[in-house]
Short mmCIF file of C-alpha atoms in Angstrom, two decimals:
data_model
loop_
_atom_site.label_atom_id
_atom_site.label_comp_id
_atom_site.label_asym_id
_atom_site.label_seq_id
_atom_site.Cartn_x
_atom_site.Cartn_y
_atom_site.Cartn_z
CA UNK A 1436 100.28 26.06 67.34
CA UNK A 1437 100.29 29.90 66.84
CA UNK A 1438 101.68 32.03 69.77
CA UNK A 1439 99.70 35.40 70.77
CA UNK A 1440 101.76 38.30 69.88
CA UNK A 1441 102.56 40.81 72.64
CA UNK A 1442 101.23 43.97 72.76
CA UNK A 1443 104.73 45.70 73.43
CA UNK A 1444 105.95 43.74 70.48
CA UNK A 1445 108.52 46.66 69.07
CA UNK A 1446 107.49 45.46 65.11
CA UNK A 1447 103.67 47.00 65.63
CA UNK A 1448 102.55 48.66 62.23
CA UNK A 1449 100.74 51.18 64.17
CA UNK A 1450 103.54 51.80 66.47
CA UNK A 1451 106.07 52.37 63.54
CA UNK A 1452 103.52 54.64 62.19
CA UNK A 1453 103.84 56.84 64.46
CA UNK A 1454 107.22 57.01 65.28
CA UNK A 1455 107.83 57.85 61.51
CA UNK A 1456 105.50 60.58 61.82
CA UNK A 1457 106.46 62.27 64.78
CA UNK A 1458 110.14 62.10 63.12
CA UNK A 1459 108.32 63.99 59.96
CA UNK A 1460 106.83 66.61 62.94
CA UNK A 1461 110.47 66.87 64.18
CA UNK A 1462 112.43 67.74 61.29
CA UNK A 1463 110.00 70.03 59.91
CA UNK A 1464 109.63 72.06 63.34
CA UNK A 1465 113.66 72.45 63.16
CA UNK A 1466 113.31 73.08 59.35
CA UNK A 1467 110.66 76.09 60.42
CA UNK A 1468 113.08 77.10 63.11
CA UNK A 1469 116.25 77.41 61.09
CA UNK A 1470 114.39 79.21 58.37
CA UNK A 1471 113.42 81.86 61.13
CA UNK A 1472 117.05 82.17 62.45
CA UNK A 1473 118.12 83.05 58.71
CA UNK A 1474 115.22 85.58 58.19
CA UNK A 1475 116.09 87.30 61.77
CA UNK A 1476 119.95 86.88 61.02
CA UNK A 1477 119.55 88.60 57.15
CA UNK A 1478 117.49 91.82 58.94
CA UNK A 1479 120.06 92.30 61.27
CA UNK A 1480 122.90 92.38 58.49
CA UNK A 1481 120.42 94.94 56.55
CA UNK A 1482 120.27 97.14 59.42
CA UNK A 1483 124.27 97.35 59.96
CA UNK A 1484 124.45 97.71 55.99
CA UNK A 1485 121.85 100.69 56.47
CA UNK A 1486 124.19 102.49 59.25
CA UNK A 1487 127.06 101.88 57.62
CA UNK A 1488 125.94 103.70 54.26
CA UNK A 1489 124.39 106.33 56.47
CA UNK A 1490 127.90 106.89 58.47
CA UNK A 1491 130.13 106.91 54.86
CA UNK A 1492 127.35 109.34 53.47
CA UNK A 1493 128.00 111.33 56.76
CA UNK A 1494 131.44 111.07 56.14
CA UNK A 1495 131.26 112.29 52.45
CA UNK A 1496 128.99 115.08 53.02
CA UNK A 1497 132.11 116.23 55.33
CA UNK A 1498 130.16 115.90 58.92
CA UNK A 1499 131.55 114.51 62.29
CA UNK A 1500 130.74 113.66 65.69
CA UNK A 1501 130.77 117.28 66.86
CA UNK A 1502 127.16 119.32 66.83
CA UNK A 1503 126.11 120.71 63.41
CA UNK A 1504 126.15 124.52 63.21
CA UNK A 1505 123.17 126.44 63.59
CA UNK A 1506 122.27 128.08 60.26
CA UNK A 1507 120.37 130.82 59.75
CA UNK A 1508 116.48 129.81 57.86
CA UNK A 1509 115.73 132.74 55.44
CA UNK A 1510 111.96 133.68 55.46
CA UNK A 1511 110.82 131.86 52.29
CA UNK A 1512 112.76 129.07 52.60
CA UNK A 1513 110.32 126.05 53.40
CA UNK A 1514 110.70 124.26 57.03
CA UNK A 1515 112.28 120.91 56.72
CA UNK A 1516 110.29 117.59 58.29
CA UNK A 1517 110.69 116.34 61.36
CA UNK A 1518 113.83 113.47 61.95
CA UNK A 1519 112.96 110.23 63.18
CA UNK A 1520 115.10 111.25 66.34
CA UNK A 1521 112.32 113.98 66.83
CA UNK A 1522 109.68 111.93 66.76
CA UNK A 1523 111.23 109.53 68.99
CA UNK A 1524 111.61 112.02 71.72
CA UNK A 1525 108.01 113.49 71.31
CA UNK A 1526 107.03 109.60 71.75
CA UNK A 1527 108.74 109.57 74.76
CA UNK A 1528 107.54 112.83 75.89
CA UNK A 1529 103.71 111.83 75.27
CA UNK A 1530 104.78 108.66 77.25
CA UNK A 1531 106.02 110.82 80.30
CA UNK A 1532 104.05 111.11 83.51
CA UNK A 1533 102.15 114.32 83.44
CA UNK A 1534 101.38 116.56 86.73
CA UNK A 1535 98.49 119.54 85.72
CA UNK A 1536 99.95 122.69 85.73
CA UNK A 1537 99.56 124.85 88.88
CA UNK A 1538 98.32 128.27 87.86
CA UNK A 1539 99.74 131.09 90.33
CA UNK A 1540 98.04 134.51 90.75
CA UNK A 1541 97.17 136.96 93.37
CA UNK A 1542 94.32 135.94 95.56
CA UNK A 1543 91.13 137.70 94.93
CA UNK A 1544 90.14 140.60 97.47
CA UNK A 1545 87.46 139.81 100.22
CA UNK A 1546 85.46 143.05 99.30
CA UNK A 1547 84.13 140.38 96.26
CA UNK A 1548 81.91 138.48 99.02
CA UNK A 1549 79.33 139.91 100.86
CA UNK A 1550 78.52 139.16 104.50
CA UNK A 1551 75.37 137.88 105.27
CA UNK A 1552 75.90 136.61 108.95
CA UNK A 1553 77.73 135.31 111.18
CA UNK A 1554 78.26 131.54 112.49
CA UNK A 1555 80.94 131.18 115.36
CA UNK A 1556 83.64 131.70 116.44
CA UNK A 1557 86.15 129.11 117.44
CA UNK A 1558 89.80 129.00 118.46
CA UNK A 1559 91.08 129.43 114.95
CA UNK A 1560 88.90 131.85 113.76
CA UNK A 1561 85.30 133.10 113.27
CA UNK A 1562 83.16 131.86 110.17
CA UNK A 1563 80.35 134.08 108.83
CA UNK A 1564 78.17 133.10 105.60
CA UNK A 1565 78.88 135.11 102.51
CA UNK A 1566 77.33 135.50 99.08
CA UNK A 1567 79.89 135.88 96.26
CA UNK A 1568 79.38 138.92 94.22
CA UNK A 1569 80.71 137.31 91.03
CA UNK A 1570 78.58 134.69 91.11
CA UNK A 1571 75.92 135.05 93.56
CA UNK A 1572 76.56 131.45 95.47
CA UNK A 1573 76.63 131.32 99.13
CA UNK A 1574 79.67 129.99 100.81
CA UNK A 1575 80.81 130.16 104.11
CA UNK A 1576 83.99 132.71 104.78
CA UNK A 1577 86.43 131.72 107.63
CA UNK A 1578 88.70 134.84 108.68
CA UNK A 1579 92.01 133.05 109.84
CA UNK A 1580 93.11 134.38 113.91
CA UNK A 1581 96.71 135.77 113.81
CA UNK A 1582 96.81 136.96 117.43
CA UNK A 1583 99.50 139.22 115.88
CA UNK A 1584 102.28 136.51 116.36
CA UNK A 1585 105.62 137.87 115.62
CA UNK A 1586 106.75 134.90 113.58
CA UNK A 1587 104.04 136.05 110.78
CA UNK A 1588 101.54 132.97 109.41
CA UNK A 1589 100.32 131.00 112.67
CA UNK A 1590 101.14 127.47 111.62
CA UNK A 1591 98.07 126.18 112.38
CA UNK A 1592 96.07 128.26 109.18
CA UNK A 1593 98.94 127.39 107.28
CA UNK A 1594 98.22 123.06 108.19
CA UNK A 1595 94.47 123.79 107.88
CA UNK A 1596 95.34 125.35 104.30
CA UNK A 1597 97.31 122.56 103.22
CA UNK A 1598 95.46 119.56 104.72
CA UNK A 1599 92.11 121.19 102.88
CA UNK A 1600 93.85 121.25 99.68
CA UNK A 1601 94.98 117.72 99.48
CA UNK A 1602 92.23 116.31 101.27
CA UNK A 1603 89.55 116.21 98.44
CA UNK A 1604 86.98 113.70 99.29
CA UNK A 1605 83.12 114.12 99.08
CA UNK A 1606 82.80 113.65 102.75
CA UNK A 1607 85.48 116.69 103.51
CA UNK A 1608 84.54 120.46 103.39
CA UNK A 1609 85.98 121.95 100.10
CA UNK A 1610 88.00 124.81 100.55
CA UNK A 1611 87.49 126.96 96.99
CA UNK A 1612 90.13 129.58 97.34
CA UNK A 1613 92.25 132.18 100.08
CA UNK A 1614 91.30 135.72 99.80
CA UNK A 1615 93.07 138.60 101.41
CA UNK A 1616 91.62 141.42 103.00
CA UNK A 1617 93.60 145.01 103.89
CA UNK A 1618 95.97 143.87 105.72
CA UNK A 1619 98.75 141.17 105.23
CA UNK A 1620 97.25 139.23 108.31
CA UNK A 1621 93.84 139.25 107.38
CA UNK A 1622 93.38 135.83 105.37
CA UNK A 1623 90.32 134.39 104.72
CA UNK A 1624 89.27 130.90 103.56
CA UNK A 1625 86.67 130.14 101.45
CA UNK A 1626 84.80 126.78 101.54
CA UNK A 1627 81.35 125.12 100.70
CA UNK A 1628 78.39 126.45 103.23
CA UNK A 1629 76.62 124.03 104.69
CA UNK A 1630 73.15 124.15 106.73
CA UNK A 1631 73.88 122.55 110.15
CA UNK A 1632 76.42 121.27 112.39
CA UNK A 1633 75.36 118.14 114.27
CA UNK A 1634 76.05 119.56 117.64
CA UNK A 1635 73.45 122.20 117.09
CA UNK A 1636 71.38 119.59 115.21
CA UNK A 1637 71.25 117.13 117.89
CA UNK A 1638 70.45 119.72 120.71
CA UNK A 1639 67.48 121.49 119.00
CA UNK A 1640 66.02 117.82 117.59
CA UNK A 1641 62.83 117.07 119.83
CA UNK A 1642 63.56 112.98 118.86
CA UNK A 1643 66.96 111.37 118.06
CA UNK A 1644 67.94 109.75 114.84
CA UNK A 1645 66.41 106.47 113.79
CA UNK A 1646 68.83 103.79 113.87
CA UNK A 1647 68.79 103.59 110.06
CA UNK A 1648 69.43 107.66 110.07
CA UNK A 1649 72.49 107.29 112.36
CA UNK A 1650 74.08 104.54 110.51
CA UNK A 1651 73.73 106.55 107.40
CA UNK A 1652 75.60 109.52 108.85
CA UNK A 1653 78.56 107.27 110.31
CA UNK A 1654 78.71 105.60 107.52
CA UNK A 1655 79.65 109.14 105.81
CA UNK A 1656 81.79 110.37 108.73
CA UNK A 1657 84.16 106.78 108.29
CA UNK A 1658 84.80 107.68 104.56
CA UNK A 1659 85.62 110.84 105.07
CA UNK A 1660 87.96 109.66 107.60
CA UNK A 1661 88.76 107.10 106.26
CA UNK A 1662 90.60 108.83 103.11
CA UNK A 1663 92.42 111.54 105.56
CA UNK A 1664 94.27 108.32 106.75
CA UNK A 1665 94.85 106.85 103.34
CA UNK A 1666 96.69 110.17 102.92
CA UNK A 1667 98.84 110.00 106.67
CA UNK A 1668 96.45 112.69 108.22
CA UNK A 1669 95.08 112.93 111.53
CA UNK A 1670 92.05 115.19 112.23
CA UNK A 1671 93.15 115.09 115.99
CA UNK A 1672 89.91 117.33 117.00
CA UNK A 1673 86.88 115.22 115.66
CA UNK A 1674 83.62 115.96 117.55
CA UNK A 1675 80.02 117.04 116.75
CA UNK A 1676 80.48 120.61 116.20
CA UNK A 1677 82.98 120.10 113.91
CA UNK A 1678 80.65 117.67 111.72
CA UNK A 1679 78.86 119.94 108.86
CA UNK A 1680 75.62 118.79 107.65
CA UNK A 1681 73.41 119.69 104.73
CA UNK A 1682 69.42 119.70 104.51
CA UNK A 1683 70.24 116.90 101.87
CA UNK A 1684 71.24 114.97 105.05
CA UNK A 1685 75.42 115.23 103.63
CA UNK A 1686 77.89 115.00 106.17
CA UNK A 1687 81.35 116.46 105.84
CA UNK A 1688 84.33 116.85 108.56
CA UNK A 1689 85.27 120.49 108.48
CA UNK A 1690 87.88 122.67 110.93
CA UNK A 1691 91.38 121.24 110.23
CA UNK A 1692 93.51 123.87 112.10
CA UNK A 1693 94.50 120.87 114.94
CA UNK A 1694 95.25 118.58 111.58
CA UNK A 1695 98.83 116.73 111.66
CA UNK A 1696 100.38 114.12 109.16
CA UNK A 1697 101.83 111.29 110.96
CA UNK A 1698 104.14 107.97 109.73
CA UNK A 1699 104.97 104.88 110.93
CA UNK A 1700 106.25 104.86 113.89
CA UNK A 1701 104.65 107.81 114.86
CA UNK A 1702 105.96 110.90 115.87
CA UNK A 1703 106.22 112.44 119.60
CA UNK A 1704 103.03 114.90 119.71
CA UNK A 1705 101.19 116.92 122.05
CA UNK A 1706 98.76 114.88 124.58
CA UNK A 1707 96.59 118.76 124.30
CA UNK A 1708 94.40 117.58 121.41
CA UNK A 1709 90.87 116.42 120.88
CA UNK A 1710 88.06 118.35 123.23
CA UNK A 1711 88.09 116.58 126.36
CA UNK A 1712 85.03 114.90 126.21
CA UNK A 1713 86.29 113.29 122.98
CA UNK A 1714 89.44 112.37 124.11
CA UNK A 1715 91.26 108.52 124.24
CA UNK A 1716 92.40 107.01 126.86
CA UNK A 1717 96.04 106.85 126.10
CA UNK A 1718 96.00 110.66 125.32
CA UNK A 1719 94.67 111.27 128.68
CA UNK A 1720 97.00 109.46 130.33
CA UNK A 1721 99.74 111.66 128.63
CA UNK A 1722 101.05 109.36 125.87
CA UNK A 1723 103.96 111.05 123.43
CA UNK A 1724 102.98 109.10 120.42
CA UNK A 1725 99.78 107.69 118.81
CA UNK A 1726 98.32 107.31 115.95
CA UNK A 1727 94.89 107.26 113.76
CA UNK A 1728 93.27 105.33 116.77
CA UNK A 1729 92.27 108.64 118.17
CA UNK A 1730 90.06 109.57 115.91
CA UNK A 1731 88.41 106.19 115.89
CA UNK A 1732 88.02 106.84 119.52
CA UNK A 1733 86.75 110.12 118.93
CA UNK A 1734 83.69 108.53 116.25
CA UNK A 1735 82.54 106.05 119.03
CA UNK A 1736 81.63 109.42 121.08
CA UNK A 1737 80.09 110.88 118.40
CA UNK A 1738 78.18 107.73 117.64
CA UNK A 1739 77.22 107.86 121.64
CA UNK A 1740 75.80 111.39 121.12
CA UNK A 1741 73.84 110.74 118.01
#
């Protein structure tokens, strides 16, 4: 009688089979791996063999450690290549973090726009549109107010300056350049003109904004503000008149002279900010620090008015 052979037998053909030829798989994957430990191992020798020849040929040619003199190249005598070192640290020069190069220069006179006439006037400074002579474009010319202050630049032209430079966003009035006039206190910015403001808008408009029109200009207004606070800056005096507009329908956020940059926490500020109507809650109940919320406060308003 013949007995049925288990399946887990350990004398299987098919099992032997394959242990013998995952053995072969073995062996040859530590064969491959020792032959790539020599080749590594055999470079690394040639490289110390290479710096040692180079330091004995050094050593012959009668140099040391100390820095080569300088030696005077006649006119004719041809340039010698570039060293390895050289290129190495123009590799890591090209590899460096480059800034563009800030070109400085005297500001141009305001004598090189013409007035055509003027906007408003507001509490840090009158704007008038203005034709450039040069190149015939109208812009809109805002004459900084010094109030002859005896400590020189009033600190608010000097934030509105700064904040306008950095704040570059398609939904922000671009300030071109600053041009001097006569005097040392009579400064001038010069940004993009644009038609409208929406406080004069809405008050001369026989019919409001359709709802699809209004959500297309808040919609603009929230980028704008939304990448002054990407960059820590607070309007801190957003309302209709200071929201630019463009027959193209383009909105942009314009008069930064109340502008601050804030951090987290926030700093102690003055509560006198935003026009009144415009105002949050906690700043009119006198609160010493705050934040971005304000001007989110200050959009719903404008929203209400549109």
């Amino acid at each position: 009688m013949s007995t049925s052979k288990s399946r887990w037998a350990d004398d299987d053909p098919e099992t032997e089979a394959l242990l013998a030829q995952r053995k072969r798989e073995k062996e040859e994957k530590r064969r491959a791996k020792a032959e790539k430990q020599r080749q590594l191992e055999e470079q690394v020798k040639a490289r110390e063999s290479l710096a040692a020849q180079s330091r004995s040929g050094d050593t012959v040619n009668g140099d040391s450690d100390a820095p080569p003199k300088k030696r005077r190249r006649l006119s004719n005598e041809p340039q010698e290549p570039s060293s390895h070192v050289e290129d190495g640290q123009k590799q890591i020069k090209s590899s460096l973090l480059q800034f563009p190069v800030l070109e400085w220069g005297p500001c141009r006179h305001v004598d090189n726009f013409e007035r055509l006439n003027h906007i408003e006037e507001g509490s840090y400074g009158w704007v008038s549109r203005a034709k450039d002579i040069t190149t015939g474009e109208v812009v809109a010319l805002k004459k900084l107010k010094m109030d002859n202050s005896p400590d020189g630049f009033p600190v608010t032209g000097l934030r509105e300056i700064q904040t306008l430079l950095e704040a570059r966003h398609t939904n922000i009035v671009y300030l071109r350049e600053v041009v001097m006039g006569n005097k040392m206190n009579d400064v001038y910015l010069v940004m993009d003109f644009l038609e409208h403001d929406l406080k004069t808008l809405l008050d001369d408009m026989r019919e409001p904004f359709l709802p699809s029109e209004t959500k297309t200009l808040l919609l603009q207004i929230t980028a704008g503000l939304d990448f002054l606070h990407s960059q820590w800056i607070m309007h801190r005096d957003l309302k209709t008149s200071n929201l630019l507009m463009s027959n193209r329908g383009e909105i942009k956020i314009a008069d930064f002279g109340m502008a601050r940059y804030y951090g987290d926490p926030p700093p102690k500020l003055t509560q006198l900010v935003v026009t009144l109507w415009y105002r949050s809650p906690e700043l009119l109940l006198g609160a010493e620090t705050y934040g971005p919320e304000i001007d989110m406060w200050s959009i719903g308003c404008i929203f209400g008015d549109s």
